[in-house]
Coordinates of C-alpha atoms in Angstrom, one line a residue:
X4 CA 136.2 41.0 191.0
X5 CA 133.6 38.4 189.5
X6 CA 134.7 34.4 189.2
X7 CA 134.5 35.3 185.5
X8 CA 137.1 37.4 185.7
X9 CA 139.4 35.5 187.9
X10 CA 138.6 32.5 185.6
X11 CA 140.4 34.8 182.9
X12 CA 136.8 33.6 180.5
X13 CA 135.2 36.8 178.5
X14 CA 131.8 37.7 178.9
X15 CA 130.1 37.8 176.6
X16 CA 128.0 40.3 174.7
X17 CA 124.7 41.2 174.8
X18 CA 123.2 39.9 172.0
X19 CA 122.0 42.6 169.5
X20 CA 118.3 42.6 168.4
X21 CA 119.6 41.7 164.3
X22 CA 121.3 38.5 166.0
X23 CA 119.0 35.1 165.4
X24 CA 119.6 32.7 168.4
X25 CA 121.1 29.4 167.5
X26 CA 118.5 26.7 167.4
X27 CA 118.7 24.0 169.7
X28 CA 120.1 20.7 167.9
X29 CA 117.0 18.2 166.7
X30 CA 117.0 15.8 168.6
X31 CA 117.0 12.0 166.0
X32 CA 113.6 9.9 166.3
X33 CA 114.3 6.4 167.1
X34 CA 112.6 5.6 163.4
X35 CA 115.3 8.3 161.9
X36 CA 118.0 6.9 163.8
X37 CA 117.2 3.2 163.4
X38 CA 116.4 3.9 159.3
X39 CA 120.0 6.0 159.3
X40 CA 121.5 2.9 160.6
X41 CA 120.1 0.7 158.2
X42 CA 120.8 2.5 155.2
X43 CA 124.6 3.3 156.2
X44 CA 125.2 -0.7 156.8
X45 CA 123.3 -1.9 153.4
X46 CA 125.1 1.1 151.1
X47 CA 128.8 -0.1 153.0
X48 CA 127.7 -4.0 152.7
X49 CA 125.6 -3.7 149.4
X50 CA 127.4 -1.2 147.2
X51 CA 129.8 -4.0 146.0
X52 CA 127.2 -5.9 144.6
X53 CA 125.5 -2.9 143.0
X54 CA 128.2 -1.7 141.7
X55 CA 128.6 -4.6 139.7
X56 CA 125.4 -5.1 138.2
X57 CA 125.2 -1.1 137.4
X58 CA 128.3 -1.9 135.3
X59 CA 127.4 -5.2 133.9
X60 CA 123.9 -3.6 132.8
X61 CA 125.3 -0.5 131.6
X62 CA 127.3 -3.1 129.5
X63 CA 124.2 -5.1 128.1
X64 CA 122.5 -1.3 127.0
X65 CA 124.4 -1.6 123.9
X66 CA 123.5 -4.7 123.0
X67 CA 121.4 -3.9 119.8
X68 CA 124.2 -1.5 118.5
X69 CA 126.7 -4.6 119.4
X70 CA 124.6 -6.9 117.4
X71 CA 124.6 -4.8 114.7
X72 CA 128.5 -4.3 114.6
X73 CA 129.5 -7.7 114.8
X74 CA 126.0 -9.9 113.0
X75 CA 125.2 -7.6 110.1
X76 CA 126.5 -10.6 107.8
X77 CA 124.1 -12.8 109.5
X78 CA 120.9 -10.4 110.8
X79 CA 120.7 -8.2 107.6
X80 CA 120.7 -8.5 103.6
X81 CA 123.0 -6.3 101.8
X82 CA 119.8 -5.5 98.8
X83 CA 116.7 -5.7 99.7
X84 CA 114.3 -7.6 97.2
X85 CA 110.7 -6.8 95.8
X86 CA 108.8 -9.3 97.6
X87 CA 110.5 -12.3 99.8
X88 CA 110.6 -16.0 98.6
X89 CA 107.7 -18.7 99.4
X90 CA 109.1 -19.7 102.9
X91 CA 108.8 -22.8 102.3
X92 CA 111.8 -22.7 100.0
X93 CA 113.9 -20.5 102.8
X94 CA 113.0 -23.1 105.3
X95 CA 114.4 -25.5 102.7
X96 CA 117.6 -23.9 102.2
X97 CA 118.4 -23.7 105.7
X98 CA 117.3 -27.8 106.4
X99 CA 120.0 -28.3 103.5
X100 CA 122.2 -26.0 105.6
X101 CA 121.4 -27.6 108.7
X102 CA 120.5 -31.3 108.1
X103 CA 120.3 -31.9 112.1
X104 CA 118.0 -31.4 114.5
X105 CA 114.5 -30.0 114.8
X106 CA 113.4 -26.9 113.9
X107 CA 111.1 -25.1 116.3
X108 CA 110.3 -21.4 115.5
X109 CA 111.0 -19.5 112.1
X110 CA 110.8 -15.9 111.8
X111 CA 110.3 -14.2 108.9
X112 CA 112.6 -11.5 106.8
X113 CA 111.3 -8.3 106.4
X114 CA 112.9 -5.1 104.7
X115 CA 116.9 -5.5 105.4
X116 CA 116.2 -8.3 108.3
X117 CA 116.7 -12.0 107.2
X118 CA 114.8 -15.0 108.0
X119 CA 115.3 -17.2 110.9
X120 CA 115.5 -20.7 111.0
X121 CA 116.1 -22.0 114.5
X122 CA 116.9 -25.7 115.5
X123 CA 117.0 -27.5 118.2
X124 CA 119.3 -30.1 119.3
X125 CA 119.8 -32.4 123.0
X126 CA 123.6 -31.7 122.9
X127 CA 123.1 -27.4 123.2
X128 CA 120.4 -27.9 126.0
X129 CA 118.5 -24.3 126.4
X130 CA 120.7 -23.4 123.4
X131 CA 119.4 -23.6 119.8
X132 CA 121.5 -22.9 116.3
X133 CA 120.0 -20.6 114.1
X134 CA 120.5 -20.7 110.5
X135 CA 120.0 -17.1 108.6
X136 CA 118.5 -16.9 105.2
X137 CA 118.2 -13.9 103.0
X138 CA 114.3 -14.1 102.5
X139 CA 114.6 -12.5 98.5
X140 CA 117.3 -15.5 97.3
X141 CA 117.1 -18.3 100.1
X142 CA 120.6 -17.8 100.0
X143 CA 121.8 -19.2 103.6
X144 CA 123.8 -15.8 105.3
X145 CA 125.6 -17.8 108.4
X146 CA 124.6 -19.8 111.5
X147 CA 124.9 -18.7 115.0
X148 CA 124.7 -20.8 118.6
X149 CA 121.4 -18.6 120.2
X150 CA 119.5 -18.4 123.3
X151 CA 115.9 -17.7 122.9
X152 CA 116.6 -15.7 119.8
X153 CA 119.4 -14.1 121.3
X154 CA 123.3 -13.7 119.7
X155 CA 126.7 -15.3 121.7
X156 CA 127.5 -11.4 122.4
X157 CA 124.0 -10.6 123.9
X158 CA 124.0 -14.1 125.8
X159 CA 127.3 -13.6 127.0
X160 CA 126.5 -10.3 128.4
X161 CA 123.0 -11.1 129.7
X162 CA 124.7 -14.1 131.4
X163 CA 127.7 -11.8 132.9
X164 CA 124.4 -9.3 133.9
X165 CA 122.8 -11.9 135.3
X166 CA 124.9 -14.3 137.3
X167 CA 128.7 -13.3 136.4
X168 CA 129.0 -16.8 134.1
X169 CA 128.7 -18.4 137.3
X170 CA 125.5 -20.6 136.7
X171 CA 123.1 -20.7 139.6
X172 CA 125.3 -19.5 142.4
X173 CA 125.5 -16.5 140.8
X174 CA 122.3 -15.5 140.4
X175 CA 122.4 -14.9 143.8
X176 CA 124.6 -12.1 143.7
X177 CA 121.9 -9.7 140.8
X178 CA 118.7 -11.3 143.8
X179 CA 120.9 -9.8 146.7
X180 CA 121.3 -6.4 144.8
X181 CA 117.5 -6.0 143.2
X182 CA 116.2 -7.3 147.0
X183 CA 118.3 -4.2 148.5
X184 CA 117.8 -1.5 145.9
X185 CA 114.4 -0.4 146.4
X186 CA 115.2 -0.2 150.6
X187 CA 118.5 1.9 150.0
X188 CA 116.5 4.3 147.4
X189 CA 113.1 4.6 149.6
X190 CA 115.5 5.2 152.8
X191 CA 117.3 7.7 151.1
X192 CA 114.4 9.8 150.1
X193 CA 113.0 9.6 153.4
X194 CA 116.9 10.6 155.2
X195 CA 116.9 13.4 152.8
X196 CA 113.2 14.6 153.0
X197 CA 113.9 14.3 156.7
X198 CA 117.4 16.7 156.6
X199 CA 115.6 19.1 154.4
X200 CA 112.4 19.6 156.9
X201 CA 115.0 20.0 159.9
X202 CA 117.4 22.4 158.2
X203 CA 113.6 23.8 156.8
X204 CA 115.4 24.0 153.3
X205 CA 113.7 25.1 150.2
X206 CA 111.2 22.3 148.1
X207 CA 114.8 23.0 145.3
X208 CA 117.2 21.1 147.6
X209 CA 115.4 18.3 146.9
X210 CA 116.2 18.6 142.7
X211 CA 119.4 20.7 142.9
X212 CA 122.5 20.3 145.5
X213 CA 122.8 22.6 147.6
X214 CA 126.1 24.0 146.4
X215 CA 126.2 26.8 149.3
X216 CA 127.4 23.6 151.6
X217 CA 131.1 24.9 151.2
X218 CA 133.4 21.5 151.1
X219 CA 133.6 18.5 152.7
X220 CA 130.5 15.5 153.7
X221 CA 127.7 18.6 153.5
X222 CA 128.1 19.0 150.0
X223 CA 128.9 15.1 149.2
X224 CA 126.0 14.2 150.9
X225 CA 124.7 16.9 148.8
X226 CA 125.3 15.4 145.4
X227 CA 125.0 11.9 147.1
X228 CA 121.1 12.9 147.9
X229 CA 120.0 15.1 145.1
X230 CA 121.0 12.6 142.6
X231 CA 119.6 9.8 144.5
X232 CA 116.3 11.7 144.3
X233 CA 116.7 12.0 140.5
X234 CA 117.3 8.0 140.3
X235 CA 114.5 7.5 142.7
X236 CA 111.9 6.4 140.2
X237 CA 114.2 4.3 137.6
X238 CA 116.0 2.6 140.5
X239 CA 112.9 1.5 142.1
X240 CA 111.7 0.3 138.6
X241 CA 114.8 -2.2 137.8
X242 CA 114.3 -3.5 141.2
X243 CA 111.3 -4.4 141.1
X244 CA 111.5 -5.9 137.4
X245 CA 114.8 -7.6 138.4
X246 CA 113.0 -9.3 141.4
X247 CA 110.5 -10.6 139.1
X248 CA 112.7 -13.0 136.9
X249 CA 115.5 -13.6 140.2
X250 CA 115.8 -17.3 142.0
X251 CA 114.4 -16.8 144.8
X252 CA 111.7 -13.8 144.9
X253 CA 110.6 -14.6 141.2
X254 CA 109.4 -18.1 142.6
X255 CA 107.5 -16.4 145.2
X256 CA 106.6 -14.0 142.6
X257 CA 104.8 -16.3 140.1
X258 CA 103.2 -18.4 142.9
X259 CA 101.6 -14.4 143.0
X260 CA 100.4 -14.6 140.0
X261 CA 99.0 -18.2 139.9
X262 CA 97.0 -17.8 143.1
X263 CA 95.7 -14.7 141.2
X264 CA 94.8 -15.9 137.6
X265 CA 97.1 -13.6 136.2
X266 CA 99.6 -15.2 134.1
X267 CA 99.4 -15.0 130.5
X268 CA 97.1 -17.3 129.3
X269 CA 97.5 -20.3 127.5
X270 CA 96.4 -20.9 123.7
X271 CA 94.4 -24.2 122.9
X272 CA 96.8 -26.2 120.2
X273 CA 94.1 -29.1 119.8
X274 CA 92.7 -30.2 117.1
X275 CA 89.1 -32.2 116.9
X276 CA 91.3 -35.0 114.4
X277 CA 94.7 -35.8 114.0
X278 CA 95.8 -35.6 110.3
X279 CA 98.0 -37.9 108.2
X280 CA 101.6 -37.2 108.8
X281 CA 102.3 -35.4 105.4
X282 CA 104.6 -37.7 103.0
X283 CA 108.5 -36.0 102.2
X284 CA 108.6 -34.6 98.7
X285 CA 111.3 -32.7 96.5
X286 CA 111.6 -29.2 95.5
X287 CA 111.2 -26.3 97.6
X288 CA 108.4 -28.2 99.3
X289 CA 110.5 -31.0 100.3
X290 CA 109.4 -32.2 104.3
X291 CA 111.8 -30.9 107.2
X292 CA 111.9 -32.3 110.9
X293 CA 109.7 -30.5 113.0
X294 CA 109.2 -29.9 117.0
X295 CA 106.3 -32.6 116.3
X296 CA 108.4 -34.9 113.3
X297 CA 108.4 -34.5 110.1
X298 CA 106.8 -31.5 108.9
X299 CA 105.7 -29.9 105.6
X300 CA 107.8 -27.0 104.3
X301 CA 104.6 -25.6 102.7
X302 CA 102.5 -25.5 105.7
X303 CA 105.0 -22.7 106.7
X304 CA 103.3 -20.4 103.9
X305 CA 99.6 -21.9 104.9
X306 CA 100.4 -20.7 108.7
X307 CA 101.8 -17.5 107.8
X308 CA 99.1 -16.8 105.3
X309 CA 96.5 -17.4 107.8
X310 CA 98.2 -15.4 110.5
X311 CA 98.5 -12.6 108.6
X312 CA 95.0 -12.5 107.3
X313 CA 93.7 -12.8 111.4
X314 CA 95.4 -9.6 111.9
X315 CA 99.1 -10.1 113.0
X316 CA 101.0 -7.9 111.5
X317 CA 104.7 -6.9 112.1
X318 CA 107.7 -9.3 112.9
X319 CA 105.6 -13.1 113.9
X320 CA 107.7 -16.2 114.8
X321 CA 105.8 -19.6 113.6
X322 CA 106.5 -22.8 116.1
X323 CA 105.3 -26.0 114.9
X324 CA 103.6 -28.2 116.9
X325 CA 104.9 -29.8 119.7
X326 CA 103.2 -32.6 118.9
X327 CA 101.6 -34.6 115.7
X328 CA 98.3 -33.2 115.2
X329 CA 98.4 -30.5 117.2
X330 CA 98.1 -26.8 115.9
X331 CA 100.8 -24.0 115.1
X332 CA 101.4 -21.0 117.3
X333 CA 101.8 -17.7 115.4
X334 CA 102.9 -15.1 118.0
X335 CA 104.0 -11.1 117.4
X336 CA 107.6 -10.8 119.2
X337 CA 107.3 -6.6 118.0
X338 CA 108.9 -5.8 121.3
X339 CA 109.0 -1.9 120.9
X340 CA 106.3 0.6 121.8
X341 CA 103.0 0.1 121.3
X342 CA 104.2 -4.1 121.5
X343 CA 102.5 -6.4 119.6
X344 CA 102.1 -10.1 121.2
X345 CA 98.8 -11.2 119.8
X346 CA 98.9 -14.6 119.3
X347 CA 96.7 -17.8 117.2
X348 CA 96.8 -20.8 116.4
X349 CA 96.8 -22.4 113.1
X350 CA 95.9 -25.7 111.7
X351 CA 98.9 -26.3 109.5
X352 CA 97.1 -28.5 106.9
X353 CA 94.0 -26.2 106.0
X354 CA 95.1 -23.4 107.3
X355 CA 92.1 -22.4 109.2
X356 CA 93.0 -20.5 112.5
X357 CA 91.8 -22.5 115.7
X358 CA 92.3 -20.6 118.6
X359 CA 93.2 -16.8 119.4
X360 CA 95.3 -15.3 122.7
X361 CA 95.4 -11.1 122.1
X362 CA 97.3 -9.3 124.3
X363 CA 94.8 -6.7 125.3
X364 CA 92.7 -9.5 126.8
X365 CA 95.5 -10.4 129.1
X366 CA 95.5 -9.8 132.9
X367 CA 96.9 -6.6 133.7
X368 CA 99.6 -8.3 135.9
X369 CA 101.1 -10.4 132.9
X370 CA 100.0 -7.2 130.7
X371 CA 102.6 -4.9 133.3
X372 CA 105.3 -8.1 133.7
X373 CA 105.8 -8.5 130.2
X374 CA 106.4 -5.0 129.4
X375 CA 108.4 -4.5 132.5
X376 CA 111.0 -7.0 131.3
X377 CA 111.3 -5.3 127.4
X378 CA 111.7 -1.7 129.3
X379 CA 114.6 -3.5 132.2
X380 CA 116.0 -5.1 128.8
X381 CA 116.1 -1.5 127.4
X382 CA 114.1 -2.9 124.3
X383 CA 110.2 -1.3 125.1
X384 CA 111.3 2.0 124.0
X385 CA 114.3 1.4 121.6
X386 CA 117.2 4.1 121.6
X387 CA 115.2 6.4 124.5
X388 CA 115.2 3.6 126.6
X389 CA 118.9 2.4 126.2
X390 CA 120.1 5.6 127.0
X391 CA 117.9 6.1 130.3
X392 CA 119.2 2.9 131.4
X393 CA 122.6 3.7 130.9
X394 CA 121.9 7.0 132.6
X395 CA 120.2 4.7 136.1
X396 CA 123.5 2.6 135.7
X397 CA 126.0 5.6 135.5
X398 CA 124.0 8.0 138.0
X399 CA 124.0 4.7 140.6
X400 CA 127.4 4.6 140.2
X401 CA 128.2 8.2 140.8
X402 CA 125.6 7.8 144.3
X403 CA 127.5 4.7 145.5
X404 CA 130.9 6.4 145.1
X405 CA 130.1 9.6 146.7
X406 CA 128.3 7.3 149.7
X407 CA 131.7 6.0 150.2
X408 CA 133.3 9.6 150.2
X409 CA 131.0 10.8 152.8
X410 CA 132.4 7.1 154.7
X411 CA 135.4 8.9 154.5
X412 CA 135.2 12.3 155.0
X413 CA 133.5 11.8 158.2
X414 CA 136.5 10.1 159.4
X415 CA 138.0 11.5 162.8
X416 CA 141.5 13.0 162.0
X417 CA 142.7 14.1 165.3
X418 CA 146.0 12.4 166.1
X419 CA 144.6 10.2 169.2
X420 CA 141.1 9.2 167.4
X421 CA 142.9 8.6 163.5
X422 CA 141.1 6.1 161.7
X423 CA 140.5 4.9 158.4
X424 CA 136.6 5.5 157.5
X425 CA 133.5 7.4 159.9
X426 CA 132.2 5.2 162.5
X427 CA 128.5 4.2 162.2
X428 CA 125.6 5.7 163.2
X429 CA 125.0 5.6 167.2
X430 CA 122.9 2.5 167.5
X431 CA 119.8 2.5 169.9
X432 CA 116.6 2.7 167.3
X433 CA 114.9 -0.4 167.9
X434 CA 114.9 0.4 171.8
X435 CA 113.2 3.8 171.6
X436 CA 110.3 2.8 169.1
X437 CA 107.0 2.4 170.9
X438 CA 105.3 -0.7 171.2
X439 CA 102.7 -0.5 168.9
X440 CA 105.4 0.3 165.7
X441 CA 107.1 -3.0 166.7
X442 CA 103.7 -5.0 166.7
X443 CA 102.7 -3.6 163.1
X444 CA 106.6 -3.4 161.9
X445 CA 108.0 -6.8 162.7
X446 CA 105.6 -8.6 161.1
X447 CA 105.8 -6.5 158.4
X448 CA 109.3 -7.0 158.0
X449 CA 109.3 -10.8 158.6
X450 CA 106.2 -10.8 155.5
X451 CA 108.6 -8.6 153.4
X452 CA 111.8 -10.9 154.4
X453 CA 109.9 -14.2 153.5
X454 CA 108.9 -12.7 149.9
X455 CA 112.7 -11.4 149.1
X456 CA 114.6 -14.6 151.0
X457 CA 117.8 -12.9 150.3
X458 CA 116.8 -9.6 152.0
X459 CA 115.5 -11.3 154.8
X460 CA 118.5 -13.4 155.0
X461 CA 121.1 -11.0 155.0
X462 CA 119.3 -8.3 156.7
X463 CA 118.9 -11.3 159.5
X464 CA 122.7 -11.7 159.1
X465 CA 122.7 -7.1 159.5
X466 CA 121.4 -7.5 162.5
X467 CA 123.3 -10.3 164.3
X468 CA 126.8 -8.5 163.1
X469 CA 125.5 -5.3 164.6
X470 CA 124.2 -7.0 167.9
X471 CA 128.0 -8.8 168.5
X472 CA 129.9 -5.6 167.6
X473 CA 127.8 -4.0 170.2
X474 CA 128.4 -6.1 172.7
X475 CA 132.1 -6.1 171.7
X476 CA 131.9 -2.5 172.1
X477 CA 130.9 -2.5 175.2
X478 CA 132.9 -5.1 176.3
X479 CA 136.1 -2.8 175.6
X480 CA 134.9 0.0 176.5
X481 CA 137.0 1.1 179.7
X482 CA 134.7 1.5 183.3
X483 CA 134.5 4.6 184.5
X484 CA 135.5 4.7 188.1
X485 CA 133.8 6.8 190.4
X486 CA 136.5 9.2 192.6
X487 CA 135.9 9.6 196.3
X488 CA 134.7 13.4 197.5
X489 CA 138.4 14.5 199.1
X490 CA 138.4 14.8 202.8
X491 CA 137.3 17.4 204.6
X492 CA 140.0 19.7 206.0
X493 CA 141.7 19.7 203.2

């Protein structure tokens, strides 16, 4: 009788030639196992703060349609006119509406939209009022408290978007979450493309979950994965354009783009002499305090008129002059594709234009920044783009809660090993890569961490966690001691 048979273990069959032998398990790289590591702590430690401004921007994507809802009375006429009103007398009517302050852009009515009349006064700070005139009867529609042209519901919601209404300290949180998004999307592409080429799945697992994965983390991760692919693309977009305008990284960002010459330029406002200050008179042409003092309500026809006839057409906003005897800025704020930002200046008493800034002639950094922020505001592309940012927000949702699923399901559920979530991936990655990845990726990383402070900060803080847990670890784990060989004899 054989050992196997006194054991009381089968034997096994001979294995038939249909049968495929089982492949031997893949054995992790140190860079999978150190970039499995990193993604699992940044989507447990991260999420939370992704989460919230997927919500908070899936808020500000309806915006324009919010506007519309609760500002008709001020942003629209109810009968649109033959031909507007000299501005000069709509200016008027809202400096009798608004006898404070100075004003410092106007924007002309069009069609159903009414003139806007903004003011600026010390006591709102960034803030400005502006004052809404229907453009065919000067007839003053309402007055609202703006920022940068924008409505208290838009401000609110860009503020809640951008630092939770909690001033400066807050912008830290939408920094944190724009500095991690782009490392939790790229790693995820490169887990999954990884998975895929050891399972040696099909090119279609990559677009469509495999379904096939039964229940449980495998099909989870499936969803989790597939969609993340999907969101690849967009997610690395708002990143990227969130970065741009953050605390921290947008600082480092725009000392980018002064080393390289390629801000927006500048237009020249000077003038070769310094006209009289034009004396008030009455009427519709009566003077109105300007940016620069006291100001002629005609020259806002003389500008516009001169504007016009060098080419900028669409919706224009007119600032006067900073300064006395300086030269008006005529710019194209047609935010939608193909934009319009062309820009000239104007002398306001003859009305000869002075100096010209078109948009084509811009670099192509400030050319790609400026049309980066209208497409993250979902403006570039009007209603298409609203409802592809809602779809990033809502798809990034979806990602983050099935990433805490798969936290989990991978839980271990036997009765002596019962715990609340799946343990992290074994650690070990940074000791296994060869010597020449750590020379090229550590400075690399430090390069990276000094551009994005907050990444480099907190992936700083990643590391020192995961180093004392470690050593915790170990320092519970029980020693194993080693049993003496039994004597001999016995």
């Amino acid at each position: 009788m054989s050992l196997t048979e006194l054991s009381g273990a089968s034997t096994p069959e001979p294995a038939t030639a249909t049968e495929t032998p089982a492949r031997p398990a893949r054995r992790t790289s140190p860079f999978g196992a150190l970039l499995l590591r990193l993604h699992f702590y940044a989507g447990i430690l991260v999420a939370p703060f992704l989460v919230v401004a997927a919500l908070t921007g899936l808020a500000y994507t309806t915006t324009p349609q919010l506007d519309r809802i609760l500002y008709s009375d001020q942003l629209t006429v109810a009968q649109v006119g033959d031909r507007p009103l000299p501005l000069a007398d709509q200016v008027g009517a809202a400096r009798n509406a608004h006898p404070d302050g100075s004003i410092t852009t106007v924007q002309p009515g069009d069609g159903d939209r009414t003139t806007r009349v903004t003011f600026a006064l010390p006591e709102l700070g960034e803030k400005q009022h502006t004052v809404y005139v229907d453009p065919y009867t000067a007839q003053v529609k309402g007055q609202l408290t703006t920022w940068f042209g924008s409505t208290p519901a838009t401000t609110w919601l860009d503020d809640l978007h951008r630092n939770l209404h909690l001033g400066v300290v807050g912008r830290h949180y939408s920094e944190l979450a724009a500095s991690w998004l782009w490392v939790i999307a790229l790693g995820g592409v490169i887990l999954w493309w990884r998975r895929r080429s050891a399972s040696r799945a099909t090119a279609r697992h990559l677009l469509v979950p495999d379904l096939s994965a039964g229940k449980g983390v495998r099909r989870t991760r499936g969803w989790h994965a597939t969609t993340g692919i999907w969101l690849t693309i967009g997610l690395l977009f708002l990143s990227a354009t969130g970065l741009t305008w953050s605390r921290y990284a947008g600082a480092n960002f725009g000392a980018g783009l002064d080393a390289l010459s390629a801000r927006a330029p500048e237009i020249s406002t000077s003038l070769t002499t310094v006209p009289d200050e034009p004396a008030e008179t009455g009427g519709g042409h009566h003077g109105s305090t300007g940016a620069g003092g006291v100001v002629e309500s005609a020259a806002f026809d003389r500008v516009a008129a001169a504007a016009r006839t060098a080419g900028l057409n669409g919706p224009v906003e007119i600032a006067p002059a900073a300064e006395a005897g300086s030269a008006w800025t005529v710019t194209q704020v047609d935010n939608t594709w193909p934009v319009a930002k062309d820009r000239v200046a104007v002398d306001p008493a003859g009305g000869e234009v002075t100096a010209r800034s078109d948009f084509a002639d811009w670099p192509l950094l400030a050319q790609l920044s400026a049309l980066g922020i209208q497409a993250h505001m979902g403006l570039l592309f009007g209603l298409v783009n609203q409802i592809l940012l809602a779809a990033l927000a809502l798809g990034l949702l979806c990602v983050i809660v099935w990433g805490y699923r798969m936290w989990w399901q991978r839980r271990p559920t036997r009765a002596d090993r019962r715990a609340l979530a799946g343990t992290p991936p074994a650690r070990g990655g940074v000791r296994g890569m060869p010597l020449w990845v750590l020379l090229i990726g550590v400075p690399v990383t430090v390069a990276i961490g000094w551009a994005l402070p907050l990444f480099g900060i907190t992936l700083l803080a990643f590391l020192v966690i995961d180093v004392i847990a470690g050593a915790v670890s170990r320092r519970r784990r029980p020693a194993v001691v080693p049993t003496s060989p039994a004597p001999a004899g016995s």
